[in-house]
PDB file of C-alpha atoms in Angstrom:
ATOM      1  CA  UNK A  17     -87.342  42.559 131.721  1.00  0.00           C
ATOM      2  CA  UNK A  18     -90.619  44.021 133.359  1.00  0.00           C
ATOM      3  CA  UNK A  19     -89.860  46.219 135.863  1.00  0.00           C
ATOM      4  CA  UNK A  20     -91.720  45.400 139.378  1.00  0.00           C
ATOM      5  CA  UNK A  21     -91.586  47.068 142.732  1.00  0.00           C
ATOM      6  CA  UNK A  22     -92.869  45.136 146.021  1.00  0.00           C
ATOM      7  CA  UNK A  23     -94.829  46.985 148.778  1.00  0.00           C
ATOM      8  CA  UNK A  24     -94.236  45.098 152.692  1.00  0.00           C
ATOM      9  CA  UNK A  25     -97.459  44.865 154.830  1.00  0.00           C
ATOM     10  CA  UNK A  26     -96.925  43.574 158.336  1.00  0.00           C
ATOM     11  CA  UNK A  27     -98.280  40.445 156.441  1.00  0.00           C
ATOM     12  CA  UNK A  28     -98.464  40.197 152.779  1.00  0.00           C
ATOM     13  CA  UNK A  29     -96.801  41.694 149.931  1.00  0.00           C
ATOM     14  CA  UNK A  30     -97.890  43.135 147.050  1.00  0.00           C
ATOM     15  CA  UNK A  31     -95.452  42.891 143.583  1.00  0.00           C
ATOM     16  CA  UNK A  32     -96.934  45.681 140.806  1.00  0.00           C
ATOM     17  CA  UNK A  33     -95.656  46.058 137.522  1.00  0.00           C
ATOM     18  CA  UNK A  34     -94.065  49.935 137.098  1.00  0.00           C
ATOM     19  CA  UNK A  35     -94.850  49.876 133.276  1.00  0.00           C
ATOM     20  CA  UNK A  36     -98.099  47.749 133.029  1.00  0.00           C
ATOM     21  CA  UNK A  37    -100.717  49.707 134.742  1.00  0.00           C
ATOM     22  CA  UNK A  38    -103.098  47.588 136.982  1.00  0.00           C
ATOM     23  CA  UNK A  39    -100.708  44.271 136.669  1.00  0.00           C
ATOM     24  CA  UNK A  40    -100.620  44.193 140.854  1.00  0.00           C
ATOM     25  CA  UNK A  41    -101.156  41.323 142.840  1.00  0.00           C
ATOM     26  CA  UNK A  42    -100.434  40.287 146.347  1.00  0.00           C
ATOM     27  CA  UNK A  43     -99.559  37.260 148.252  1.00  0.00           C
ATOM     28  CA  UNK A  44     -97.881  36.045 151.652  1.00  0.00           C
ATOM     29  CA  UNK A  45     -94.292  37.135 151.275  1.00  0.00           C
ATOM     30  CA  UNK A  46     -91.961  38.380 148.330  1.00  0.00           C
ATOM     31  CA  UNK A  47     -91.468  35.328 146.471  1.00  0.00           C
ATOM     32  CA  UNK A  48     -95.424  34.241 146.877  1.00  0.00           C
ATOM     33  CA  UNK A  49     -96.522  38.220 145.661  1.00  0.00           C
ATOM     34  CA  UNK A  50     -94.162  37.490 142.316  1.00  0.00           C
ATOM     35  CA  UNK A  51     -95.107  34.121 141.486  1.00  0.00           C
ATOM     36  CA  UNK A  52     -98.572  35.472 141.965  1.00  0.00           C
ATOM     37  CA  UNK A  53     -98.354  38.102 139.950  1.00  0.00           C
ATOM     38  CA  UNK A  54     -96.756  35.627 136.954  1.00  0.00           C
ATOM     39  CA  UNK A  55     -99.744  33.167 137.431  1.00  0.00           C
ATOM     40  CA  UNK A  56    -101.906  36.416 136.137  1.00  0.00           C
ATOM     41  CA  UNK A  57    -100.076  37.126 132.971  1.00  0.00           C
ATOM     42  CA  UNK A  58    -102.655  35.913 130.735  1.00  0.00           C
ATOM     43  CA  UNK A  59    -105.171  37.722 132.482  1.00  0.00           C
ATOM     44  CA  UNK A  60    -103.958  40.629 131.958  1.00  0.00           C
ATOM     45  CA  UNK A  61    -102.558  40.034 128.427  1.00  0.00           C
ATOM     46  CA  UNK A  62    -106.558  40.212 127.708  1.00  0.00           C
ATOM     47  CA  UNK A  63    -106.424  44.074 129.149  1.00  0.00           C
ATOM     48  CA  UNK A  64    -103.207  44.541 127.121  1.00  0.00           C
ATOM     49  CA  UNK A  65    -104.686  43.106 124.077  1.00  0.00           C
ATOM     50  CA  UNK A  66    -107.628  45.110 124.035  1.00  0.00           C
ATOM     51  CA  UNK A  67    -105.447  48.397 124.440  1.00  0.00           C
ATOM     52  CA  UNK A  68    -103.740  47.413 121.166  1.00  0.00           C
ATOM     53  CA  UNK A  69    -100.659  46.330 122.740  1.00  0.00           C
ATOM     54  CA  UNK A  70     -98.357  43.253 122.849  1.00  0.00           C
ATOM     55  CA  UNK A  71     -98.095  41.691 126.004  1.00  0.00           C
ATOM     56  CA  UNK A  72     -94.781  39.726 126.756  1.00  0.00           C
ATOM     57  CA  UNK A  73     -93.465  39.763 129.556  1.00  0.00           C
ATOM     58  CA  UNK A  74     -89.845  38.733 130.195  1.00  0.00           C
ATOM     59  CA  UNK A  75     -87.869  38.190 133.976  1.00  0.00           C
ATOM     60  CA  UNK A  76     -89.258  39.641 136.874  1.00  0.00           C
ATOM     61  CA  UNK A  77     -86.998  42.687 138.106  1.00  0.00           C
ATOM     62  CA  UNK A  78     -87.501  44.047 141.537  1.00  0.00           C
ATOM     63  CA  UNK A  79     -86.861  47.716 140.826  1.00  0.00           C
ATOM     64  CA  UNK A  80     -87.606  49.614 144.296  1.00  0.00           C
ATOM     65  CA  UNK A  81     -89.010  48.561 147.485  1.00  0.00           C
ATOM     66  CA  UNK A  82     -91.613  50.452 149.807  1.00  0.00           C
ATOM     67  CA  UNK A  83     -93.240  49.910 153.259  1.00  0.00           C
ATOM     68  CA  UNK A  84     -96.654  49.156 153.580  1.00  0.00           C
ATOM     69  CA  UNK A  85     -99.211  49.096 156.166  1.00  0.00           C
ATOM     70  CA  UNK A  86    -102.215  47.424 157.617  1.00  0.00           C
ATOM     71  CA  UNK A  87    -103.548  48.945 154.284  1.00  0.00           C
ATOM     72  CA  UNK A  88    -101.857  46.419 152.324  1.00  0.00           C
ATOM     73  CA  UNK A  89    -102.591  43.575 154.216  1.00  0.00           C
ATOM     74  CA  UNK A  90    -106.186  44.784 153.782  1.00  0.00           C
ATOM     75  CA  UNK A  91    -105.558  44.693 150.006  1.00  0.00           C
ATOM     76  CA  UNK A  92    -104.945  47.940 148.498  1.00  0.00           C
ATOM     77  CA  UNK A  93    -101.287  48.813 147.382  1.00  0.00           C
ATOM     78  CA  UNK A  94    -101.695  52.361 149.264  1.00  0.00           C
ATOM     79  CA  UNK A  95     -97.973  53.304 149.120  1.00  0.00           C
ATOM     80  CA  UNK A  96     -96.684  55.633 146.378  1.00  0.00           C
ATOM     81  CA  UNK A  97     -92.729  54.582 145.641  1.00  0.00           C
ATOM     82  CA  UNK A  98     -90.216  57.091 145.127  1.00  0.00           C
ATOM     83  CA  UNK A  99     -90.204  55.837 141.230  1.00  0.00           C
ATOM     84  CA  UNK A 100     -93.174  56.952 140.666  1.00  0.00           C
ATOM     85  CA  UNK A 101     -92.057  60.556 141.022  1.00  0.00           C
ATOM     86  CA  UNK A 102     -89.731  60.237 137.595  1.00  0.00           C
ATOM     87  CA  UNK A 103     -91.104  62.030 134.469  1.00  0.00           C
ATOM     88  CA  UNK A 104     -94.003  60.967 132.738  1.00  0.00           C
ATOM     89  CA  UNK A 105     -93.483  61.461 128.326  1.00  0.00           C
ATOM     90  CA  UNK A 106     -96.616  61.482 126.809  1.00  0.00           C
ATOM     91  CA  UNK A 107     -96.133  58.445 124.676  1.00  0.00           C
ATOM     92  CA  UNK A 108     -96.058  56.641 127.975  1.00  0.00           C
ATOM     93  CA  UNK A 109     -98.907  58.510 129.592  1.00  0.00           C
ATOM     94  CA  UNK A 110    -100.755  57.882 126.150  1.00  0.00           C
ATOM     95  CA  UNK A 111     -99.782  54.145 126.344  1.00  0.00           C
ATOM     96  CA  UNK A 112    -101.265  53.829 130.340  1.00  0.00           C
ATOM     97  CA  UNK A 113    -105.001  55.757 129.262  1.00  0.00           C
ATOM     98  CA  UNK A 114    -104.879  52.880 126.632  1.00  0.00           C
ATOM     99  CA  UNK A 115    -105.026  50.201 129.020  1.00  0.00           C
ATOM    100  CA  UNK A 116    -107.126  52.331 131.045  1.00  0.00           C
ATOM    101  CA  UNK A 117    -109.773  52.793 128.753  1.00  0.00           C
ATOM    102  CA  UNK A 118    -109.250  48.691 127.934  1.00  0.00           C
ATOM    103  CA  UNK A 119    -109.720  47.871 131.885  1.00  0.00           C
ATOM    104  CA  UNK A 120    -113.048  50.357 131.469  1.00  0.00           C
ATOM    105  CA  UNK A 121    -114.637  48.836 128.815  1.00  0.00           C
ATOM    106  CA  UNK A 122    -113.873  44.601 129.758  1.00  0.00           C
ATOM    107  CA  UNK A 123    -115.181  45.875 133.149  1.00  0.00           C
ATOM    108  CA  UNK A 124    -118.116  47.201 131.783  1.00  0.00           C
ATOM    109  CA  UNK A 125    -118.842  44.619 129.263  1.00  0.00           C
ATOM    110  CA  UNK A 126    -118.108  41.748 131.766  1.00  0.00           C
ATOM    111  CA  UNK A 127    -120.790  43.306 134.208  1.00  0.00           C
ATOM    112  CA  UNK A 128    -123.458  43.574 131.744  1.00  0.00           C
ATOM    113  CA  UNK A 129    -122.967  39.918 130.926  1.00  0.00           C
ATOM    114  CA  UNK A 130    -123.028  38.733 134.914  1.00  0.00           C
ATOM    115  CA  UNK A 131    -125.976  37.754 137.010  1.00  0.00           C
ATOM    116  CA  UNK A 132    -126.877  40.406 139.961  1.00  0.00           C
ATOM    117  CA  UNK A 133    -126.436  37.526 142.567  1.00  0.00           C
ATOM    118  CA  UNK A 134    -122.595  36.797 142.572  1.00  0.00           C
ATOM    119  CA  UNK A 135    -121.235  33.095 144.102  1.00  0.00           C
ATOM    120  CA  UNK A 136    -120.287  33.545 147.591  1.00  0.00           C
ATOM    121  CA  UNK A 137    -116.766  33.285 149.404  1.00  0.00           C
ATOM    122  CA  UNK A 138    -116.307  30.201 151.425  1.00  0.00           C
ATOM    123  CA  UNK A 139    -117.438  32.534 154.637  1.00  0.00           C
ATOM    124  CA  UNK A 140    -120.836  33.569 152.743  1.00  0.00           C
ATOM    125  CA  UNK A 141    -119.075  37.219 151.980  1.00  0.00           C
ATOM    126  CA  UNK A 142    -119.307  38.806 148.938  1.00  0.00           C
ATOM    127  CA  UNK A 143    -120.692  41.798 147.334  1.00  0.00           C
ATOM    128  CA  UNK A 144    -123.533  41.184 144.471  1.00  0.00           C
ATOM    129  CA  UNK A 145    -123.051  42.674 140.564  1.00  0.00           C
ATOM    130  CA  UNK A 146    -124.699  46.380 141.483  1.00  0.00           C
ATOM    131  CA  UNK A 147    -122.747  46.580 144.662  1.00  0.00           C
ATOM    132  CA  UNK A 148    -119.603  46.194 143.154  1.00  0.00           C
ATOM    133  CA  UNK A 149    -120.212  48.171 139.653  1.00  0.00           C
ATOM    134  CA  UNK A 150    -121.201  51.288 142.254  1.00  0.00           C
ATOM    135  CA  UNK A 151    -118.245  50.972 144.648  1.00  0.00           C
ATOM    136  CA  UNK A 152    -116.022  50.864 141.377  1.00  0.00           C
ATOM    137  CA  UNK A 153    -117.582  53.897 140.326  1.00  0.00           C
ATOM    138  CA  UNK A 154    -117.526  55.579 143.635  1.00  0.00           C
ATOM    139  CA  UNK A 155    -114.035  55.107 144.425  1.00  0.00           C
ATOM    140  CA  UNK A 156    -112.992  55.959 141.072  1.00  0.00           C
ATOM    141  CA  UNK A 157    -114.771  59.705 141.294  1.00  0.00           C
ATOM    142  CA  UNK A 158    -113.009  60.009 144.714  1.00  0.00           C
ATOM    143  CA  UNK A 159    -109.597  58.756 143.057  1.00  0.00           C
ATOM    144  CA  UNK A 160    -109.955  61.621 140.731  1.00  0.00           C
ATOM    145  CA  UNK A 161    -109.998  63.918 143.114  1.00  0.00           C
ATOM    146  CA  UNK A 162    -106.221  62.926 143.538  1.00  0.00           C
ATOM    147  CA  UNK A 163    -105.188  64.560 140.339  1.00  0.00           C
ATOM    148  CA  UNK A 164    -107.801  67.543 140.283  1.00  0.00           C
ATOM    149  CA  UNK A 165    -110.491  65.931 138.995  1.00  0.00           C
ATOM    150  CA  UNK A 166    -113.941  66.726 140.975  1.00  0.00           C
ATOM    151  CA  UNK A 167    -117.457  65.723 139.756  1.00  0.00           C
ATOM    152  CA  UNK A 168    -120.443  65.151 141.704  1.00  0.00           C
ATOM    153  CA  UNK A 169    -122.208  62.063 142.291  1.00  0.00           C
ATOM    154  CA  UNK A 170    -123.498  60.696 139.297  1.00  0.00           C
ATOM    155  CA  UNK A 171    -126.712  61.024 138.010  1.00  0.00           C
ATOM    156  CA  UNK A 172    -126.860  59.151 135.182  1.00  0.00           C
ATOM    157  CA  UNK A 173    -124.075  57.031 132.751  1.00  0.00           C
ATOM    158  CA  UNK A 174    -123.315  60.552 131.253  1.00  0.00           C
ATOM    159  CA  UNK A 175    -121.724  61.824 134.292  1.00  0.00           C
ATOM    160  CA  UNK A 176    -119.780  58.816 134.562  1.00  0.00           C
ATOM    161  CA  UNK A 177    -118.489  58.937 130.773  1.00  0.00           C
ATOM    162  CA  UNK A 178    -117.962  63.289 131.615  1.00  0.00           C
ATOM    163  CA  UNK A 179    -115.982  62.193 134.324  1.00  0.00           C
ATOM    164  CA  UNK A 180    -113.779  59.230 132.825  1.00  0.00           C
ATOM    165  CA  UNK A 181    -113.008  61.517 129.941  1.00  0.00           C
ATOM    166  CA  UNK A 182    -111.262  64.098 132.126  1.00  0.00           C
ATOM    167  CA  UNK A 183    -109.729  61.931 134.357  1.00  0.00           C
ATOM    168  CA  UNK A 184    -108.204  60.097 131.133  1.00  0.00           C
ATOM    169  CA  UNK A 185    -107.262  63.733 129.859  1.00  0.00           C
ATOM    170  CA  UNK A 186    -105.869  64.399 132.720  1.00  0.00           C
ATOM    171  CA  UNK A 187    -103.449  61.764 133.266  1.00  0.00           C
ATOM    172  CA  UNK A 188    -103.162  61.460 129.388  1.00  0.00           C
ATOM    173  CA  UNK A 189    -100.678  64.767 129.651  1.00  0.00           C
ATOM    174  CA  UNK A 190     -96.645  64.415 129.948  1.00  0.00           C
ATOM    175  CA  UNK A 191     -95.969  65.040 133.516  1.00  0.00           C
ATOM    176  CA  UNK A 192     -92.674  66.485 135.437  1.00  0.00           C
ATOM    177  CA  UNK A 193     -92.220  67.206 138.943  1.00  0.00           C
ATOM    178  CA  UNK A 194     -92.861  68.622 141.119  1.00  0.00           C
ATOM    179  CA  UNK A 195     -95.984  66.945 142.221  1.00  0.00           C
ATOM    180  CA  UNK A 196     -98.942  69.428 142.885  1.00  0.00           C
ATOM    181  CA  UNK A 197    -101.498  67.138 143.318  1.00  0.00           C
ATOM    182  CA  UNK A 198    -102.385  64.101 146.031  1.00  0.00           C
ATOM    183  CA  UNK A 199    -101.156  61.685 143.477  1.00  0.00           C
ATOM    184  CA  UNK A 200     -98.373  61.584 141.004  1.00  0.00           C
ATOM    185  CA  UNK A 201    -100.035  60.792 137.643  1.00  0.00           C
ATOM    186  CA  UNK A 202     -97.534  57.208 137.419  1.00  0.00           C
ATOM    187  CA  UNK A 203     -99.065  56.547 140.847  1.00  0.00           C
ATOM    188  CA  UNK A 204    -102.765  57.301 139.991  1.00  0.00           C
ATOM    189  CA  UNK A 205    -102.852  54.977 136.619  1.00  0.00           C
ATOM    190  CA  UNK A 206    -101.186  52.336 138.433  1.00  0.00           C
ATOM    191  CA  UNK A 207    -104.279  52.462 140.985  1.00  0.00           C
ATOM    192  CA  UNK A 208    -107.081  53.095 139.310  1.00  0.00           C
ATOM    193  CA  UNK A 209    -106.380  50.667 136.398  1.00  0.00           C
ATOM    194  CA  UNK A 210    -105.646  48.350 139.472  1.00  0.00           C
ATOM    195  CA  UNK A 211    -108.882  48.864 141.173  1.00  0.00           C
ATOM    196  CA  UNK A 212    -111.204  48.378 137.986  1.00  0.00           C
ATOM    197  CA  UNK A 213    -109.090  45.240 137.248  1.00  0.00           C
ATOM    198  CA  UNK A 214    -109.076  43.534 140.334  1.00  0.00           C
ATOM    199  CA  UNK A 215    -112.890  44.080 140.255  1.00  0.00           C
ATOM    200  CA  UNK A 216    -113.281  43.001 136.942  1.00  0.00           C
ATOM    201  CA  UNK A 217    -111.471  39.594 137.714  1.00  0.00           C
ATOM    202  CA  UNK A 218    -113.211  39.334 141.169  1.00  0.00           C
ATOM    203  CA  UNK A 219    -117.009  39.307 138.930  1.00  0.00           C
ATOM    204  CA  UNK A 220    -115.169  36.659 136.138  1.00  0.00           C
ATOM    205  CA  UNK A 221    -114.474  34.679 139.602  1.00  0.00           C
ATOM    206  CA  UNK A 222    -117.701  34.633 141.351  1.00  0.00           C
ATOM    207  CA  UNK A 223    -120.231  34.378 138.283  1.00  0.00           C
TER     208      UNK A 223
END
């Protein structure tokens, strides 16, 4: 069994795994979103393998639904489900961090091996490589503030690594309600991992 929740916007639906941070896909309608999620299972398996985890998802079971917004339709899993307010034991948190570190590693390696100019979309849109990398890193620094990790804009690779290490240390801790930061840890892990993985796959698809 693989637990997922559905975030339903005005036009689109996100299907997100509750137990595999970052495995999250969007489509028009619930069934289409669930099918899309399964289509990406082989690609997510690469992330899980990098983390040293076996990824053999079973049947998808919808464990919850949450109303979305225009942000959902824009392409961001923005709503925080009540399920993310469940306690987070240390082993589960550490497993989530292993997956996040795997996503970071794969993203960095893929970016390093990709050309600066990426294939444009059908309407000529899409960032080139440097802008995608900058976007991911700057967004990540903003996301970190949602769990109390604050760093100034990066001046070096070392600054980025220091921020990531502090973020990983914070999110690896066991957690219980009440929520005292902008995001509960479960949601923070999922949202940050999704953003890295989503742009990892974008680079792979456009290079």
